[in-house]
mmCIF file of C-alpha atoms in Angstrom:
data_model
loop_
_atom_site.group_PDB
_atom_site.id
_atom_site.type_symbol
_atom_site.label_atom_id
_atom_site.label_comp_id
_atom_site.label_asym_id
_atom_site.label_seq_id
_atom_site.Cartn_x
_atom_site.Cartn_y
_atom_site.Cartn_z
ATOM 1 C CA UNK A 1 65.739 64.694 22.027
ATOM 2 C CA UNK A 2 62.854 66.474 22.352
ATOM 3 C CA UNK A 3 60.286 66.976 19.771
ATOM 4 C CA UNK A 4 59.626 70.978 19.809
ATOM 5 C CA UNK A 5 60.870 72.468 16.160
ATOM 6 C CA UNK A 6 58.183 73.015 13.688
ATOM 7 C CA UNK A 7 60.324 70.721 11.443
ATOM 8 C CA UNK A 8 59.928 67.984 13.473
ATOM 9 C CA UNK A 9 56.122 68.194 14.258
ATOM 10 C CA UNK A 10 56.032 68.124 10.608
ATOM 11 C CA UNK A 11 57.803 65.020 10.382
ATOM 12 C CA UNK A 12 55.662 63.571 12.867
ATOM 13 C CA UNK A 13 52.520 64.433 10.848
ATOM 14 C CA UNK A 14 54.300 62.632 8.043
ATOM 15 C CA UNK A 15 54.642 59.636 10.174
ATOM 16 C CA UNK A 16 51.184 59.766 10.981
ATOM 17 C CA UNK A 17 49.827 59.887 7.779
ATOM 18 C CA UNK A 18 52.287 57.335 6.186
ATOM 19 C CA UNK A 19 51.178 54.901 8.895
ATOM 20 C CA UNK A 20 47.561 55.221 7.833
ATOM 21 C CA UNK A 21 48.421 54.834 4.348
ATOM 22 C CA UNK A 22 50.404 51.758 5.201
ATOM 23 C CA UNK A 23 47.417 50.263 7.328
ATOM 24 C CA UNK A 24 44.854 51.110 4.541
ATOM 25 C CA UNK A 25 47.773 49.068 2.174
ATOM 26 C CA UNK A 26 47.524 46.121 4.702
ATOM 27 C CA UNK A 27 43.786 46.229 4.696
ATOM 28 C CA UNK A 28 43.840 45.875 1.105
ATOM 29 C CA UNK A 29 45.987 43.305 0.847
ATOM 30 C CA UNK A 30 43.631 41.137 3.228
ATOM 31 C CA UNK A 31 40.687 41.822 1.140
ATOM 32 C CA UNK A 32 42.902 40.854 -1.953
ATOM 33 C CA UNK A 33 43.990 37.723 -0.639
ATOM 34 C CA UNK A 34 40.442 36.633 0.702
ATOM 35 C CA UNK A 35 39.179 37.581 -2.417
ATOM 36 C CA UNK A 36 41.522 35.631 -4.411
ATOM 37 C CA UNK A 37 41.115 32.493 -2.265
ATOM 38 C CA UNK A 38 37.575 32.735 -2.522
ATOM 39 C CA UNK A 39 37.930 32.778 -6.387
ATOM 40 C CA UNK A 40 40.233 29.557 -5.873
ATOM 41 C CA UNK A 41 37.010 27.624 -3.908
ATOM 42 C CA UNK A 42 34.673 28.924 -6.773
ATOM 43 C CA UNK A 43 37.189 27.595 -9.403
ATOM 44 C CA UNK A 44 36.922 24.210 -7.686
ATOM 45 C CA UNK A 45 33.145 24.193 -7.263
ATOM 46 C CA UNK A 46 32.310 25.360 -10.903
ATOM 47 C CA UNK A 47 34.779 22.968 -12.487
ATOM 48 C CA UNK A 48 33.591 19.893 -10.497
ATOM 49 C CA UNK A 49 30.037 20.754 -11.508
ATOM 50 C CA UNK A 50 30.583 21.152 -15.202
ATOM 51 C CA UNK A 51 32.846 17.650 -15.211
ATOM 52 C CA UNK A 52 30.500 15.813 -13.098
ATOM 53 C CA UNK A 53 27.875 16.659 -15.750
ATOM 54 C CA UNK A 54 29.554 15.841 -18.696
ATOM 55 C CA UNK A 55 31.127 12.594 -16.911
ATOM 56 C CA UNK A 56 27.334 11.539 -16.370
ATOM 57 C CA UNK A 57 26.707 12.034 -20.232
ATOM 58 C CA UNK A 58 29.634 10.148 -20.636
ATOM 59 C CA UNK A 59 28.870 7.128 -18.709
ATOM 60 C CA UNK A 60 25.436 7.366 -20.669
ATOM 61 C CA UNK A 61 26.684 7.387 -24.057
ATOM 62 C CA UNK A 62 29.136 4.275 -23.492
ATOM 63 C CA UNK A 63 25.913 2.305 -22.380
ATOM 64 C CA UNK A 64 23.716 3.403 -24.825
ATOM 65 C CA UNK A 65 25.285 6.237 -27.471
ATOM 66 C CA UNK A 66 26.690 6.137 -30.940
ATOM 67 C CA UNK A 67 30.484 5.868 -31.177
ATOM 68 C CA UNK A 68 30.383 9.214 -32.365
ATOM 69 C CA UNK A 69 28.447 10.568 -29.616
ATOM 70 C CA UNK A 70 30.609 8.490 -27.085
ATOM 71 C CA UNK A 71 33.749 10.118 -28.654
ATOM 72 C CA UNK A 72 32.451 13.737 -28.392
ATOM 73 C CA UNK A 73 31.412 13.367 -25.038
ATOM 74 C CA UNK A 74 35.002 12.085 -24.136
ATOM 75 C CA UNK A 75 36.879 14.470 -26.321
ATOM 76 C CA UNK A 76 34.580 17.317 -24.342
ATOM 77 C CA UNK A 77 36.007 15.762 -21.008
ATOM 78 C CA UNK A 78 39.650 15.941 -22.175
ATOM 79 C CA UNK A 79 39.005 19.774 -23.089
ATOM 80 C CA UNK A 80 37.558 20.664 -19.480
ATOM 81 C CA UNK A 81 40.703 18.466 -17.828
ATOM 82 C CA UNK A 82 42.989 20.761 -19.968
ATOM 83 C CA UNK A 83 41.074 23.947 -19.133
ATOM 84 C CA UNK A 84 41.513 23.010 -15.449
ATOM 85 C CA UNK A 85 45.317 21.732 -16.033
ATOM 86 C CA UNK A 86 45.916 25.474 -17.632
ATOM 87 C CA UNK A 87 44.169 27.358 -14.942
ATOM 88 C CA UNK A 88 46.003 25.506 -12.206
ATOM 89 C CA UNK A 89 49.272 26.569 -13.916
ATOM 90 C CA UNK A 90 48.318 30.042 -13.850
ATOM 91 C CA UNK A 91 47.012 30.251 -10.345
ATOM 92 C CA UNK A 92 49.822 28.127 -8.768
ATOM 93 C CA UNK A 93 52.501 30.109 -10.417
ATOM 94 C CA UNK A 94 50.706 33.603 -10.129
ATOM 95 C CA UNK A 95 52.297 34.662 -13.534
ATOM 96 C CA UNK A 96 50.219 37.063 -15.302
ATOM 97 C CA UNK A 97 51.788 35.534 -18.952
ATOM 98 C CA UNK A 98 49.781 32.094 -17.845
ATOM 99 C CA UNK A 99 46.556 33.511 -17.823
ATOM 100 C CA UNK A 100 45.736 33.793 -21.424
ATOM 101 C CA UNK A 101 46.657 30.116 -22.274
ATOM 102 C CA UNK A 102 44.362 29.252 -19.457
ATOM 103 C CA UNK A 103 41.754 31.512 -20.698
ATOM 104 C CA UNK A 104 41.764 30.420 -24.315
ATOM 105 C CA UNK A 105 41.515 26.734 -23.121
ATOM 106 C CA UNK A 106 38.533 27.684 -21.323
ATOM 107 C CA UNK A 107 37.192 29.265 -24.165
ATOM 108 C CA UNK A 108 37.547 26.472 -26.577
ATOM 109 C CA UNK A 109 35.971 23.866 -23.489
ATOM 110 C CA UNK A 110 33.122 26.489 -23.590
ATOM 111 C CA UNK A 111 32.818 26.312 -27.332
ATOM 112 C CA UNK A 112 32.770 22.646 -27.665
ATOM 113 C CA UNK A 113 30.539 22.064 -24.940
ATOM 114 C CA UNK A 114 27.800 24.659 -26.565
ATOM 115 C CA UNK A 115 28.035 22.333 -29.542
ATOM 116 C CA UNK A 116 27.611 18.833 -27.436
ATOM 117 C CA UNK A 117 23.973 18.839 -27.081
ATOM 118 C CA UNK A 118 23.462 18.869 -30.698
ATOM 119 C CA UNK A 119 25.424 15.745 -31.094
ATOM 120 C CA UNK A 120 24.182 14.041 -27.903
ATOM 121 C CA UNK A 121 20.263 14.709 -28.448
ATOM 122 C CA UNK A 122 17.746 16.972 -26.589
ATOM 123 C CA UNK A 123 17.745 14.436 -23.311
ATOM 124 C CA UNK A 124 21.290 16.100 -22.532
ATOM 125 C CA UNK A 125 20.437 19.347 -23.128
ATOM 126 C CA UNK A 126 19.223 20.516 -19.928
ATOM 127 C CA UNK A 127 22.232 18.980 -17.872
ATOM 128 C CA UNK A 128 24.984 20.196 -20.665
ATOM 129 C CA UNK A 129 23.683 23.850 -20.514
ATOM 130 C CA UNK A 130 23.880 23.367 -16.627
ATOM 131 C CA UNK A 131 27.486 22.304 -17.369
ATOM 132 C CA UNK A 132 28.197 24.929 -19.573
ATOM 133 C CA UNK A 133 26.788 27.513 -17.138
ATOM 134 C CA UNK A 134 29.043 26.096 -14.487
ATOM 135 C CA UNK A 135 32.237 26.508 -16.899
ATOM 136 C CA UNK A 136 31.283 30.086 -17.539
ATOM 137 C CA UNK A 137 31.084 30.651 -13.968
ATOM 138 C CA UNK A 138 34.523 29.011 -13.809
ATOM 139 C CA UNK A 139 35.849 31.257 -16.379
ATOM 140 C CA UNK A 140 34.402 34.334 -14.214
ATOM 141 C CA UNK A 141 36.040 33.098 -11.180
ATOM 142 C CA UNK A 142 39.766 33.213 -13.283
ATOM 143 C CA UNK A 143 38.924 36.835 -13.827
ATOM 144 C CA UNK A 144 38.147 37.381 -10.072
ATOM 145 C CA UNK A 145 41.411 35.594 -9.177
ATOM 146 C CA UNK A 146 43.363 37.873 -11.831
ATOM 147 C CA UNK A 147 41.765 41.129 -10.070
ATOM 148 C CA UNK A 148 42.815 39.863 -6.705
ATOM 149 C CA UNK A 149 46.123 39.470 -8.115
ATOM 150 C CA UNK A 150 46.328 42.607 -9.334
ATOM 151 C CA UNK A 151 44.776 44.107 -5.960
ATOM 152 C CA UNK A 152 47.430 42.523 -4.337
ATOM 153 C CA UNK A 153 50.303 43.533 -6.105
ATOM 154 C CA UNK A 154 48.911 47.244 -5.871
ATOM 155 C CA UNK A 155 48.414 46.971 -2.009
ATOM 156 C CA UNK A 156 52.024 45.481 -1.636
ATOM 157 C CA UNK A 157 53.464 48.312 -3.563
ATOM 158 C CA UNK A 158 51.755 51.027 -1.372
ATOM 159 C CA UNK A 159 52.854 48.984 1.968
ATOM 160 C CA UNK A 160 56.652 49.015 0.749
ATOM 161 C CA UNK A 161 56.184 52.919 -0.381
ATOM 162 C CA UNK A 162 54.613 54.006 2.814
ATOM 163 C CA UNK A 163 56.794 51.530 4.932
ATOM 164 C CA UNK A 164 59.948 53.316 3.423
ATOM 165 C CA UNK A 165 58.895 56.524 4.228
ATOM 166 C CA UNK A 166 58.157 55.630 7.888
ATOM 167 C CA UNK A 167 61.810 54.430 8.206
ATOM 168 C CA UNK A 168 63.278 57.431 6.457
ATOM 169 C CA UNK A 169 61.363 59.969 8.726
ATOM 170 C CA UNK A 170 62.039 58.037 11.588
ATOM 171 C CA UNK A 171 65.609 57.871 10.834
ATOM 172 C CA UNK A 172 65.415 61.843 10.281
ATOM 173 C CA UNK A 173 63.984 62.394 13.712
ATOM 174 C CA UNK A 174 66.426 60.259 15.312
ATOM 175 C CA UNK A 175 69.214 62.047 13.952
#
């Protein structure tokens, strides 16, 4: 079939526009996936840093601290691990309803971590503040992950919409 009719030319213009939008959606998807993976890297690095600093305090309290100090730092370690468990559940499932429990667990760990220097003493204030900073960055990485997930879903919807338009117009042209 020769494409010479004005309606056929209009359909070709539609195809070209839909194809451009599909490519934009694809690029947005790639960017969202890269952002999501970068946020996963940040999650691991920041959590590992916070846990390492708290573990140092735990080892020191086991040697030289009181039972109350040791118990407080052990409890902090458990809160950090619980938060990591909740975040893993969220990031591996990708389910939005798992985000809130993960953020709540992080906030609980951060609140306890903010008070831990008062229990352990000034010697541990700076390392525990560093652990707190690392875990705040961990929380920020969860938000980055969430935003990347939303951007990915939007890009996939855009690609599906324009992909369907490409198929529909192509079928009309070939009819």
